[in-house]
């Protein structure tokens, strides 16, 4: 699909400099290698979901936390369709956590990207399940008291066959989607994208490194779990390291293919 045909008439309403622009550009770059007639996207609610308005692709802007059931319905209805889901961390890890766990279990051939800025940004800064302890806003003036969850560990434990994390960078988003397209089954891709307004970037990108370049074997589950534990979402410190890349990959029976029997 040509770059011109991917554009819509909707002007982006993200904040100037928002990392979501990088995710959008990376997704469009990836789509240039795909047949748009065979692709569909599903989004939820929040800043991440606005990507639906800026890509000329069939799909559905669904309810908060319900991206994955809609993706599953599309995939079962038309198994040949390439289905891409987009959520924010609140959408995926709060309202949508139950669906995320079962998406790993069903293993439908869906590519799911979670834009994680560790905050409900569209509703001006409330904490999400990945917000660090001590974060405060108008709804939590005494600060968050609970530790953040670690989504990568959860997805590994849930049996997800493709677990990856990238930073909000055009090349990284494009590259990981191309890797995901070659994988048969559910693909979980977390995209780190600090919110410039409500959860400012305090050096996240500078703390990242690529685990494939460091020699990680993506078939090694034990090592994948160890790497997932390396960043616990508790904020940036002097010794923080944020691993990026494909943590784990293993093909398993795909849900919609089993329905053919």
Coordinates of N, CA and C in Angstrom, one line a residue:
X1 N 0.9 -1.2 0.0 CA 0.0 0.0 0.0 C 0.9 1.2 0.0
X2 N 0.6 2.2 -0.9 CA 1.4 3.4 -1.0 C 1.2 4.3 0.3
X3 N 2.3 5.1 0.6 CA 2.2 5.9 1.8 C 1.0 6.9 1.7
X4 N 0.7 7.4 0.5 CA -0.3 8.4 0.3 C -1.7 7.8 0.6
X5 N -1.9 6.5 0.2 CA -3.2 5.9 0.4 C -3.4 5.5 1.9
X6 N -2.4 5.5 2.7 CA -2.5 5.2 4.1 C -3.0 6.4 4.9
X7 N -2.9 7.6 4.4 CA -3.3 8.8 5.1 C -4.8 9.0 5.1
X8 N -5.3 9.7 6.2 CA -6.7 10.1 6.2 C -6.8 11.6 6.3
X9 N -8.0 12.1 6.3 CA -8.2 13.6 6.4 C -8.3 14.1 7.9
X10 N -8.1 13.2 8.8 CA -8.2 13.6 10.2 C -6.9 14.1 10.7
X11 N -6.9 15.4 11.2 CA -5.6 15.9 11.7 C -5.3 15.3 13.1
X12 N -4.1 14.9 13.3 CA -3.7 14.3 14.6 C -3.9 15.3 15.8
X13 N -4.5 14.8 16.9 CA -4.7 15.6 18.0 C -3.8 15.2 19.2
X14 N -2.8 14.4 19.0 CA -1.9 14.1 20.0 C -1.1 15.4 20.3
X15 N -0.5 15.5 21.5 CA 0.3 16.6 21.9 C 1.5 16.7 20.9
X16 N 2.0 17.9 20.6 CA 3.2 18.0 19.8 C 4.4 17.3 20.5
X17 N 5.0 16.5 19.7 CA 6.2 15.7 20.2 C 5.8 14.4 20.8
X18 N 4.5 14.1 20.9 CA 4.1 12.8 21.5 C 4.7 11.6 20.8
X19 N 5.2 10.6 21.6 CA 5.8 9.4 21.0 C 4.8 8.6 20.2
X20 N 3.5 8.9 20.3 CA 2.6 8.1 19.5 C 2.8 8.4 18.0
X21 N 3.3 9.6 17.7 CA 3.6 9.8 16.3 C 4.6 8.9 15.7
X22 N 5.5 8.4 16.5 CA 6.5 7.5 16.1 C 5.9 6.1 15.8
X23 N 5.0 5.7 16.7 CA 4.3 4.4 16.6 C 3.4 4.5 15.3
X24 N 2.7 5.6 15.1 CA 1.9 5.7 13.9 C 2.8 5.6 12.6
X25 N 3.9 6.3 12.6 CA 4.8 6.3 11.4 C 5.4 4.9 11.2
X26 N 5.7 4.2 12.3 CA 6.2 2.8 12.2 C 5.2 1.9 11.7
X27 N 4.0 2.0 12.1 CA 2.9 1.1 11.6 C 2.6 1.4 10.1
X28 N 2.6 2.7 9.7 CA 2.4 3.0 8.3 C 3.6 2.5 7.5
X29 N 4.8 2.6 8.0 CA 5.9 2.1 7.2 C 5.8 0.6 7.0
X30 N 5.3 -0.1 8.0 CA 5.1 -1.6 7.9 C 4.0 -1.9 6.9
X31 N 2.9 -1.1 7.0 CA 1.8 -1.4 6.1 C 2.1 -1.2 4.6
X32 N 3.2 -0.4 4.3 CA 3.6 -0.2 2.9 C 4.0 -1.5 2.3
X33 N 4.3 -2.5 3.1 CA 4.7 -3.8 2.6 C 3.5 -4.8 2.5
X34 N 2.3 -4.4 2.9 CA 1.2 -5.2 3.1 C 0.1 -4.9 2.1
X35 N -0.8 -5.8 1.9 CA -2.0 -5.6 1.1 C -3.1 -5.1 2.0
X36 N -3.5 -3.8 1.9 CA -4.5 -3.2 2.8 C -5.8 -4.0 2.8
X37 N -6.2 -4.6 1.7 CA -7.5 -5.3 1.7 C -7.5 -6.5 2.6
X38 N -6.3 -7.0 3.0 CA -6.3 -8.1 3.9 C -5.9 -7.7 5.3
X39 N -6.0 -6.4 5.6 CA -5.6 -6.0 7.0 C -6.8 -5.2 7.6
X40 N -6.8 -5.3 8.9 CA -7.8 -4.6 9.7 C -7.2 -4.2 11.1
X41 N -7.7 -3.1 11.6 CA -7.2 -2.7 12.9 C -8.3 -2.5 13.9
X42 N -8.1 -2.7 15.2 CA -9.0 -2.5 16.2 C -8.4 -1.7 17.3
X43 N -9.1 -0.7 17.8 CA -8.5 0.1 18.9 C -9.5 0.2 20.0
X44 N -9.1 0.6 21.2 CA -9.9 0.8 22.4 C -10.2 2.3 22.6
X45 N -9.9 2.7 23.8 CA -10.1 4.1 24.2 C -8.8 4.7 24.8
X46 N -8.6 6.0 24.6 CA -7.4 6.6 25.1 C -6.6 7.2 24.0
X47 N -5.4 7.8 24.4 CA -4.5 8.4 23.4 C -4.1 7.4 22.3
X48 N -3.8 6.1 22.8 CA -3.4 5.1 21.8 C -4.4 4.8 20.8
X49 N -5.7 4.9 21.2 CA -6.8 4.5 20.2 C -7.0 5.5 19.1
X50 N -6.4 6.7 19.3 CA -6.6 7.7 18.2 C -5.9 7.3 16.9
X51 N -5.0 6.4 17.0 CA -4.3 5.9 15.8 C -5.3 5.4 14.8
X52 N -6.5 5.0 15.2 CA -7.5 4.5 14.3 C -7.9 5.6 13.3
X53 N -7.9 6.8 13.8 CA -8.4 7.9 12.9 C -7.4 8.3 11.9
X54 N -6.1 7.9 12.0 CA -5.0 8.4 11.2 C -4.5 7.4 10.2
X55 N -5.1 6.2 10.1 CA -4.7 5.2 9.2 C -5.9 4.8 8.3
X56 N -5.7 4.8 7.0 CA -6.8 4.5 6.1 C -6.9 2.9 6.0
X57 N -7.5 2.3 7.0 CA -7.6 0.9 7.1 C -8.9 0.5 7.6
X58 N -9.5 -0.6 7.2 CA -10.7 -1.1 7.7 C -10.5 -1.5 9.2
X59 N -11.6 -1.5 9.9 CA -11.5 -1.9 11.3 C -12.6 -1.3 12.2
X60 N -12.3 -1.3 13.5 CA -13.3 -0.8 14.5 C -12.7 -0.2 15.6
X61 N -13.2 1.0 16.0 CA -12.8 1.7 17.3 C -13.8 1.1 18.3
X62 N -13.3 0.3 19.2 CA -14.2 -0.5 20.1 C -14.3 0.2 21.5
X63 N -14.7 -0.6 22.4 CA -14.9 -0.1 23.8 C -13.6 -0.2 24.6
X64 N -13.6 0.5 25.7 CA -12.5 0.5 26.6 C -12.2 -0.9 27.2
X65 N -11.0 -1.4 26.9 CA -10.6 -2.7 27.4 C -11.1 -3.9 26.6
X66 N -11.8 -3.6 25.5 CA -12.4 -4.8 24.7 C -11.8 -4.9 23.4
X67 N -10.6 -4.5 23.2 CA -10.0 -4.6 21.9 C -9.8 -6.1 21.4
X68 N -9.3 -6.9 22.3 CA -9.0 -8.3 22.0 C -10.2 -9.2 21.6
X69 N -11.4 -9.1 22.3 CA -12.5 -9.9 21.9 C -13.0 -9.5 20.5
X70 N -12.9 -8.2 20.2 CA -13.2 -7.8 18.8 C -12.3 -8.3 17.8
X71 N -11.0 -8.2 18.1 CA -10.0 -8.8 17.2 C -10.2 -10.3 17.0
X72 N -10.6 -11.0 18.1 CA -10.8 -12.5 17.9 C -12.0 -12.7 17.0
X73 N -13.1 -11.9 17.2 CA -14.3 -12.0 16.3 C -13.9 -11.8 14.9
X74 N -13.1 -10.8 14.6 CA -12.7 -10.6 13.2 C -11.9 -11.7 12.6
X75 N -11.0 -12.3 13.5 CA -10.1 -13.3 13.0 C -10.9 -14.6 12.8
X76 N -11.8 -14.9 13.7 CA -12.6 -16.2 13.5 C -13.5 -16.0 12.3
X77 N -14.1 -14.8 12.1 CA -15.0 -14.6 11.0 C -14.3 -14.6 9.6
X78 N -13.0 -14.2 9.6 CA -12.3 -14.2 8.4 C -10.8 -14.5 8.7
X79 N -10.5 -15.8 8.8 CA -9.1 -16.2 9.2 C -8.0 -15.7 8.4
X80 N -8.3 -15.3 7.1 CA -7.3 -14.8 6.2 C -6.9 -13.4 6.5
X81 N -7.7 -12.7 7.3 CA -7.5 -11.3 7.6 C -6.3 -11.1 8.6
X82 N -5.5 -10.1 8.3 CA -4.4 -9.8 9.2 C -4.9 -8.8 10.2
X83 N -5.0 -9.1 11.4 CA -5.7 -8.3 12.4 C -4.7 -7.7 13.4
X84 N -4.8 -6.4 13.6 CA -3.9 -5.6 14.5 C -4.7 -4.9 15.5
X85 N -4.3 -5.1 16.8 CA -5.0 -4.4 17.9 C -4.1 -3.4 18.5
X86 N -4.6 -2.3 18.9 CA -3.9 -1.2 19.6 C -4.6 -0.8 20.9
X87 N -3.8 -0.8 22.0 CA -4.3 -0.3 23.3 C -3.3 0.5 24.0
X88 N -3.8 1.2 25.0 CA -2.9 1.9 25.9 C -2.7 0.9 27.1
X89 N -1.8 1.3 28.1 CA -1.6 0.4 29.2 C -2.8 0.4 30.1
X90 N -3.6 1.5 30.2 CA -4.8 1.4 31.0 C -5.8 0.5 30.3
X91 N -6.0 0.6 29.0 CA -6.9 -0.2 28.2 C -6.5 -1.6 28.3
X92 N -5.3 -2.0 28.2 CA -4.8 -3.4 28.2 C -4.7 -4.0 29.5
X93 N -4.1 -3.3 30.5 CA -3.8 -3.9 31.8 C -4.7 -3.7 32.9
X94 N -5.7 -2.8 32.7 CA -6.7 -2.5 33.7 C -8.0 -3.2 33.2
X95 N -8.8 -2.4 32.5 CA -10.1 -2.9 32.0 C -9.9 -4.2 31.1
X96 N -8.8 -4.3 30.4 CA -8.7 -5.4 29.5 C -7.8 -6.6 29.9
X97 N -7.4 -6.6 31.2 CA -6.5 -7.7 31.6 C -7.0 -9.1 31.4
X98 N -8.3 -9.2 31.7 CA -8.9 -10.6 31.6 C -8.8 -11.1 30.2
X99 N -9.0 -10.2 29.2 CA -9.0 -10.5 27.8 C -7.6 -10.8 27.4
X100 N -6.6 -10.1 27.9 CA -5.2 -10.3 27.6 C -4.7 -11.7 28.0
X101 N -5.1 -12.1 29.2 CA -4.7 -13.4 29.6 C -5.2 -14.5 28.7
X102 N -6.5 -14.4 28.3 CA -7.1 -15.4 27.5 C -6.7 -15.3 26.1
X103 N -6.3 -14.1 25.6 CA -5.7 -14.0 24.3 C -4.5 -14.9 24.1
X104 N -3.7 -14.9 25.2 CA -2.5 -15.8 25.1 C -2.9 -17.3 25.1
X105 N -4.0 -17.6 25.8 CA -4.5 -18.9 25.9 C -5.1 -19.4 24.6
X106 N -5.9 -18.5 24.0 CA -6.6 -18.8 22.7 C -5.5 -19.0 21.6
X107 N -4.5 -18.1 21.6 CA -3.5 -18.1 20.6 C -4.0 -17.9 19.2
X108 N -5.0 -16.9 19.0 CA -5.4 -16.5 17.7 C -4.3 -15.7 17.0
X109 N -4.3 -15.8 15.7 CA -3.2 -15.1 15.0 C -3.4 -13.6 14.9
X110 N -3.3 -12.9 16.0 CA -3.5 -11.5 16.2 C -2.2 -10.8 16.6
X111 N -2.0 -9.6 16.1 CA -0.8 -8.8 16.5 C -1.3 -7.7 17.3
X112 N -0.9 -7.7 18.6 CA -1.4 -6.7 19.6 C -0.3 -5.8 20.1
X113 N -0.5 -4.5 19.9 CA 0.5 -3.5 20.4 C -0.1 -2.7 21.6
X114 N 0.6 -2.7 22.6 CA 0.2 -1.9 23.8 C 1.1 -0.7 24.0
X115 N 0.6 0.5 23.8 CA 1.4 1.8 24.0 C 1.4 2.0 25.5
X116 N 2.6 1.8 26.1 CA 2.7 1.9 27.6 C 3.4 3.2 28.0
X117 N 2.6 4.2 28.5 CA 3.2 5.4 29.0 C 3.0 5.5 30.5
X118 N 2.5 4.4 31.1 CA 2.4 4.2 32.6 C 1.4 5.3 33.2
X119 N 0.4 5.7 32.4 CA -0.5 6.7 32.9 C -1.8 6.7 32.0
X120 N -2.9 7.1 32.6 CA -4.1 7.4 31.8 C -4.0 8.8 31.4
X121 N -3.4 9.0 30.2 CA -3.1 10.4 29.7 C -4.3 11.2 29.2
X122 N -5.2 10.5 28.5 CA -6.3 11.2 27.9 C -7.2 11.8 28.9
X123 N -7.3 11.2 30.1 CA -8.1 11.7 31.2 C -7.3 12.4 32.2
X124 N -6.2 12.9 31.7 CA -5.2 13.9 32.4 C -4.5 13.3 33.6
X125 N -4.0 12.1 33.5 CA -3.0 11.7 34.4 C -3.2 10.8 35.6
X126 N -4.3 9.9 35.5 CA -4.5 9.0 36.6 C -3.5 7.8 36.4
X127 N -3.2 7.1 37.6 CA -2.3 6.0 37.5 C -3.0 4.7 36.8
X128 N -2.2 3.9 36.2 CA -2.6 2.7 35.6 C -1.9 1.5 36.4
X129 N -2.1 0.3 36.0 CA -1.4 -0.8 36.7 C 0.1 -0.8 36.6
X130 N 0.6 -0.1 35.6 CA 2.1 -0.1 35.5 C 2.7 1.2 36.0
X131 N 1.9 2.1 36.6 CA 2.5 3.3 37.2 C 3.3 3.0 38.4
X132 N 4.4 3.7 38.6 CA 5.4 3.4 39.6 C 4.8 3.8 41.0
X133 N 5.3 3.2 42.1 CA 4.9 3.5 43.4 C 5.4 5.0 43.7
X134 N 4.6 5.7 44.4 CA 4.9 7.1 44.7 C 4.4 8.1 43.7
X135 N 4.0 7.7 42.5 CA 3.4 8.7 41.6 C 2.2 9.3 42.2
X136 N 2.0 10.6 42.0 CA 0.8 11.3 42.6 C 0.2 12.2 41.5
X137 N -1.1 12.3 41.6 CA -1.9 13.2 40.8 C -3.1 13.6 41.6
X138 N -4.1 14.3 41.0 CA -5.2 14.8 41.7 C -6.1 13.7 42.3
X139 N -6.1 12.5 41.7 CA -6.9 11.4 42.2 C -6.1 10.6 43.2
X140 N -4.8 10.7 43.3 CA -4.0 10.0 44.2 C -3.0 11.0 44.9
X141 N -3.5 11.9 45.6 CA -2.6 13.0 46.2 C -1.6 12.4 47.2
X142 N -1.8 11.3 47.8 CA -0.9 10.7 48.7 C 0.1 9.8 48.0
X143 N 0.0 9.7 46.7 CA 0.9 8.8 45.9 C 0.4 7.4 45.8
X144 N 0.8 6.8 44.7 CA 0.5 5.3 44.5 C 1.2 4.5 45.5
X145 N 0.4 3.6 46.2 CA 1.0 2.8 47.2 C 1.3 1.4 46.8
X146 N 0.7 1.0 45.6 CA 0.9 -0.4 45.1 C 2.1 -0.5 44.2
X147 N 2.7 -1.6 44.1 CA 3.8 -1.8 43.1 C 3.2 -2.0 41.7
X148 N 3.9 -1.6 40.7 CA 3.4 -1.8 39.3 C 3.5 -3.3 39.0
X149 N 2.6 -3.7 38.1 CA 2.6 -5.1 37.5 C 3.7 -5.1 36.5
X150 N 4.2 -6.3 36.1 CA 5.1 -6.5 35.1 C 4.4 -7.3 33.9
X151 N 3.9 -6.6 32.9 CA 3.1 -7.2 31.9 C 3.9 -8.3 31.1
X152 N 5.2 -8.2 30.9 CA 5.9 -9.2 30.2 C 6.0 -10.5 30.9
X153 N 6.2 -10.4 32.3 CA 6.2 -11.6 33.1 C 4.9 -12.3 33.1
X154 N 3.8 -11.5 33.1 CA 2.5 -12.0 33.1 C 2.2 -12.7 31.8
X155 N 2.6 -12.2 30.7 CA 2.4 -12.8 29.4 C 3.2 -14.0 29.2
X156 N 4.4 -14.0 29.7 CA 5.2 -15.2 29.7 C 4.6 -16.3 30.5
X157 N 4.1 -16.0 31.7 CA 3.5 -17.0 32.6 C 2.2 -17.5 32.0
X158 N 1.5 -16.6 31.2 CA 0.2 -17.0 30.6 C 0.4 -17.9 29.4
X159 N 1.7 -18.1 29.0 CA 1.9 -19.0 27.8 C 1.9 -18.4 26.5
X160 N 2.0 -17.1 26.5 CA 2.0 -16.3 25.2 C 3.2 -16.8 24.3
X161 N 3.0 -17.1 23.0 CA 4.0 -17.6 22.2 C 4.9 -16.6 21.5
X162 N 4.6 -15.3 21.7 CA 5.4 -14.2 21.1 C 5.3 -13.0 22.0
X163 N 6.4 -12.8 22.7 CA 6.4 -11.7 23.7 C 7.6 -10.7 23.3
X164 N 7.2 -9.5 23.1 CA 8.3 -8.5 22.6 C 8.0 -7.1 23.3
X165 N 9.1 -6.4 23.3 CA 9.0 -5.0 23.7 C 9.9 -4.1 22.9
X166 N 9.4 -3.0 22.5 CA 10.2 -2.0 21.7 C 10.0 -0.6 22.3
X167 N 10.8 0.3 21.9 CA 10.6 1.7 22.2 C 9.8 2.4 21.1
X168 N 9.1 3.5 21.4 CA 8.3 4.2 20.3 C 9.3 4.8 19.3
X169 N 9.7 4.0 18.4 CA 10.7 4.4 17.4 C 10.2 3.8 16.1
X170 N 10.2 4.6 15.0 CA 9.7 4.2 13.7 C 10.3 2.8 13.3
X171 N 11.6 2.8 13.3 CA 12.3 1.6 12.8 C 12.0 0.4 13.7
X172 N 12.0 0.6 15.0 CA 11.7 -0.5 16.0 C 10.3 -1.1 15.8
X173 N 9.3 -0.2 15.6 CA 7.9 -0.6 15.5 C 7.8 -1.4 14.1
X174 N 8.4 -0.9 13.1 CA 8.3 -1.5 11.8 C 9.0 -2.9 11.8
X175 N 10.1 -3.0 12.4 CA 10.9 -4.2 12.5 C 10.2 -5.3 13.3
X176 N 9.6 -4.9 14.4 CA 9.0 -5.9 15.3 C 7.7 -6.4 14.7
X177 N 7.0 -5.6 13.9 CA 5.8 -6.0 13.2 C 6.1 -7.0 12.1
X178 N 7.2 -6.7 11.4 CA 7.6 -7.7 10.4 C 8.0 -9.0 11.0
X179 N 8.6 -9.0 12.1 CA 8.9 -10.3 12.8 C 7.6 -11.0 13.3
X180 N 6.7 -10.2 13.8 CA 5.4 -10.7 14.3 C 4.6 -11.3 13.1
X181 N 4.7 -10.7 12.0 CA 3.9 -11.3 10.8 C 4.4 -12.6 10.4
X182 N 5.6 -13.0 10.7 CA 6.1 -14.3 10.3 C 5.8 -15.3 11.4
X183 N 5.2 -14.9 12.5 CA 4.9 -15.8 13.6 C 3.4 -16.2 13.5
X184 N 3.1 -17.4 13.6 CA 1.7 -17.9 13.6 C 1.2 -18.0 15.0
X185 N 0.3 -17.1 15.4 CA -0.2 -17.1 16.7 C -0.3 -15.7 17.3
X186 N -0.8 -15.6 18.5 CA -0.9 -14.3 19.2 C 0.4 -13.7 19.5
X187 N 0.6 -12.4 19.1 CA 1.8 -11.7 19.3 C 1.5 -10.5 20.3
X188 N 2.2 -10.5 21.4 CA 2.1 -9.4 22.4 C 3.3 -8.5 22.2
X189 N 3.1 -7.2 21.9 CA 4.2 -6.3 21.7 C 3.9 -5.0 22.5
X190 N 4.8 -4.9 23.5 CA 4.6 -3.6 24.3 C 5.6 -2.6 23.8
X191 N 5.0 -1.3 23.7 CA 5.8 -0.2 23.1 C 5.9 0.8 24.2
X192 N 7.2 1.0 24.7 CA 7.4 2.0 25.7 C 7.3 3.4 25.1
X193 N 6.4 4.3 25.6 CA 6.3 5.6 25.0 C 5.9 6.6 26.1
X194 N 6.9 7.2 26.8 CA 6.6 8.1 27.9 C 5.7 9.2 27.5
X195 N 4.8 9.6 28.4 CA 3.9 10.7 28.1 C 4.6 12.0 28.5
X196 N 4.7 12.9 27.5 CA 5.4 14.2 27.7 C 4.8 15.1 28.8
X197 N 3.5 14.9 29.0 CA 2.7 15.9 29.9 C 2.5 15.3 31.3
X198 N 2.0 14.0 31.3 CA 1.5 13.5 32.6 C 2.5 12.4 33.2
X199 N 3.4 11.9 32.4 CA 4.4 11.0 32.9 C 5.7 11.3 32.1
X200 N 6.4 12.4 32.4 CA 7.5 12.8 31.5 C 8.6 11.8 31.4
X201 N 9.2 11.9 30.2 CA 10.4 11.1 29.8 C 11.5 11.5 30.7
X202 N 12.0 10.6 31.5 CA 13.1 10.9 32.4 C 14.4 10.0 32.0
X203 N 14.5 9.8 30.7 CA 15.6 9.1 30.2 C 15.4 7.6 29.9
X204 N 14.1 7.3 29.6 CA 13.8 5.9 29.3 C 14.6 5.4 28.1
X205 N 14.6 6.1 27.0 CA 15.2 5.6 25.8 C 16.7 5.3 26.0
X206 N 17.3 6.2 26.8 CA 18.8 6.1 27.0 C 19.1 4.9 27.8
X207 N 18.1 4.3 28.5 CA 18.3 3.1 29.4 C 18.0 1.8 28.6
X208 N 17.6 1.9 27.4 CA 17.3 0.7 26.6 C 18.5 0.0 26.0
X209 N 18.3 -1.3 25.7 CA 19.3 -2.0 24.9 C 18.6 -3.2 24.2
X210 N 19.2 -3.6 23.1 CA 18.6 -4.7 22.3 C 19.1 -6.0 22.7
X211 N 18.2 -6.9 23.1 CA 18.6 -8.2 23.6 C 19.0 -9.2 22.5
X212 N 18.5 -9.0 21.3 CA 19.0 -9.8 20.2 C 20.5 -9.4 19.9
X213 N 20.8 -8.2 19.9 CA 22.2 -7.7 19.7 C 23.1 -8.2 20.8
X214 N 22.5 -8.5 21.9 CA 23.3 -9.0 23.1 C 23.4 -10.5 23.1
X215 N 22.8 -11.2 22.0 CA 22.9 -12.6 21.9 C 21.8 -13.4 22.6
X216 N 20.7 -12.8 22.9 CA 19.6 -13.6 23.5 C 19.0 -14.6 22.6
X217 N 18.7 -15.8 23.1 CA 18.1 -16.9 22.4 C 16.6 -16.8 22.7
X218 N 15.8 -16.4 21.8 CA 14.3 -16.1 22.0 C 13.5 -17.4 22.2
X219 N 14.2 -18.6 22.1 CA 13.5 -19.8 22.4 C 13.7 -20.2 23.9
X220 N 14.5 -19.5 24.6 CA 14.9 -19.8 26.0 C 13.9 -19.2 26.9
X221 N 13.0 -19.9 27.4 CA 11.9 -19.3 28.3 C 12.5 -18.8 29.6
X222 N 13.4 -19.6 30.2 CA 14.0 -19.2 31.5 C 14.7 -17.9 31.4
X223 N 15.5 -17.7 30.3 CA 16.2 -16.5 30.1 C 15.3 -15.3 29.8
X224 N 14.2 -15.6 29.1 CA 13.2 -14.6 28.7 C 12.6 -14.0 30.0
X225 N 12.3 -14.9 30.9 CA 11.7 -14.5 32.2 C 12.7 -13.6 33.0
X226 N 14.0 -14.1 33.0 CA 15.0 -13.3 33.7 C 15.1 -11.9 33.1
X227 N 15.1 -11.8 31.8 CA 15.2 -10.5 31.1 C 14.0 -9.6 31.4
X228 N 12.8 -10.3 31.5 CA 11.6 -9.5 31.8 C 11.6 -8.9 33.2
X229 N 12.3 -9.6 34.1 CA 12.4 -9.1 35.5 C 13.4 -7.9 35.6
X230 N 14.2 -7.7 34.6 CA 15.3 -6.7 34.6 C 14.7 -5.3 34.8
X231 N 13.6 -5.0 34.1 CA 12.9 -3.7 34.3 C 11.6 -4.0 35.0
X232 N 11.4 -3.4 36.1 CA 10.1 -3.6 36.9 C 9.2 -2.5 36.9
X233 N 9.3 -1.5 36.0 CA 8.4 -0.4 35.8 C 8.3 0.6 37.0
X234 N 9.3 0.5 37.9 CA 9.3 1.3 39.1 C 10.0 2.6 38.9
X235 N 10.2 3.1 37.7 CA 10.8 4.4 37.5 C 12.3 4.2 37.0
X236 N 12.8 5.3 36.6 CA 14.2 5.3 36.1 C 15.2 5.7 37.2
X237 N 16.2 4.8 37.4 CA 17.2 5.1 38.4 C 18.6 5.0 37.6
X238 N 19.6 5.3 38.4 CA 21.0 5.3 37.7 C 21.3 3.9 37.1
X239 N 20.9 2.9 37.8 CA 21.3 1.5 37.3 C 20.2 0.8 36.5
X240 N 19.1 1.5 36.1 CA 18.0 1.0 35.3 C 18.5 0.5 33.9
X241 N 18.1 -0.7 33.6 CA 18.3 -1.2 32.2 C 17.0 -1.7 31.7
X242 N 16.6 -1.3 30.5 CA 15.3 -1.7 29.9 C 15.6 -2.5 28.6
X243 N 15.4 -3.8 28.7 CA 15.7 -4.7 27.6 C 14.6 -4.6 26.5
X244 N 15.0 -4.5 25.3 CA 14.1 -4.5 24.2 C 14.3 -5.6 23.2
X245 N 13.3 -6.0 22.5 CA 13.5 -7.0 21.5 C 12.4 -8.1 21.7
X246 N 12.7 -9.3 21.0 CA 11.8 -10.4 21.2 C 12.3 -11.3 22.3
X247 N 11.5 -11.3 23.4 CA 11.9 -12.0 24.6 C 11.7 -13.5 24.4
X248 N 10.6 -13.9 23.8 CA 10.3 -15.3 23.7 C 9.4 -15.5 22.5
X249 N 9.7 -16.7 21.8 CA 8.9 -17.0 20.6 C 8.8 -18.5 20.5
X250 N 7.6 -19.0 20.5 CA 7.3 -20.5 20.3 C 6.0 -20.6 19.6
X251 N 6.0 -21.4 18.6 CA 4.7 -21.6 17.9 C 3.9 -22.7 18.6
X252 N 2.6 -22.5 18.6 CA 1.6 -23.4 19.3 C 0.4 -23.5 18.3
X253 N -0.5 -24.4 18.6 CA -1.7 -24.5 17.8 C -2.5 -23.2 17.8
X254 N -2.9 -22.7 16.6 CA -3.6 -21.5 16.4 C -5.1 -21.7 16.5
X255 N -5.8 -20.9 17.3 CA -7.2 -21.1 17.6 C -8.1 -21.3 16.3
X256 N -8.1 -20.3 15.4 CA -9.0 -20.4 14.3 C -8.7 -21.6 13.3
X257 N -7.4 -22.0 13.3 CA -7.1 -23.2 12.5 C -7.7 -24.4 13.0
X258 N -7.8 -24.5 14.3 CA -8.5 -25.7 15.0 C -9.9 -25.8 14.7
X259 N -10.6 -24.6 14.3 CA -12.0 -24.6 14.0 C -12.3 -25.3 12.7
X260 N -11.3 -25.5 11.8 CA -11.5 -26.1 10.5 C -11.8 -27.5 10.6
X261 N -11.4 -28.2 11.7 CA -11.5 -29.6 11.8 C -12.9 -30.1 11.9

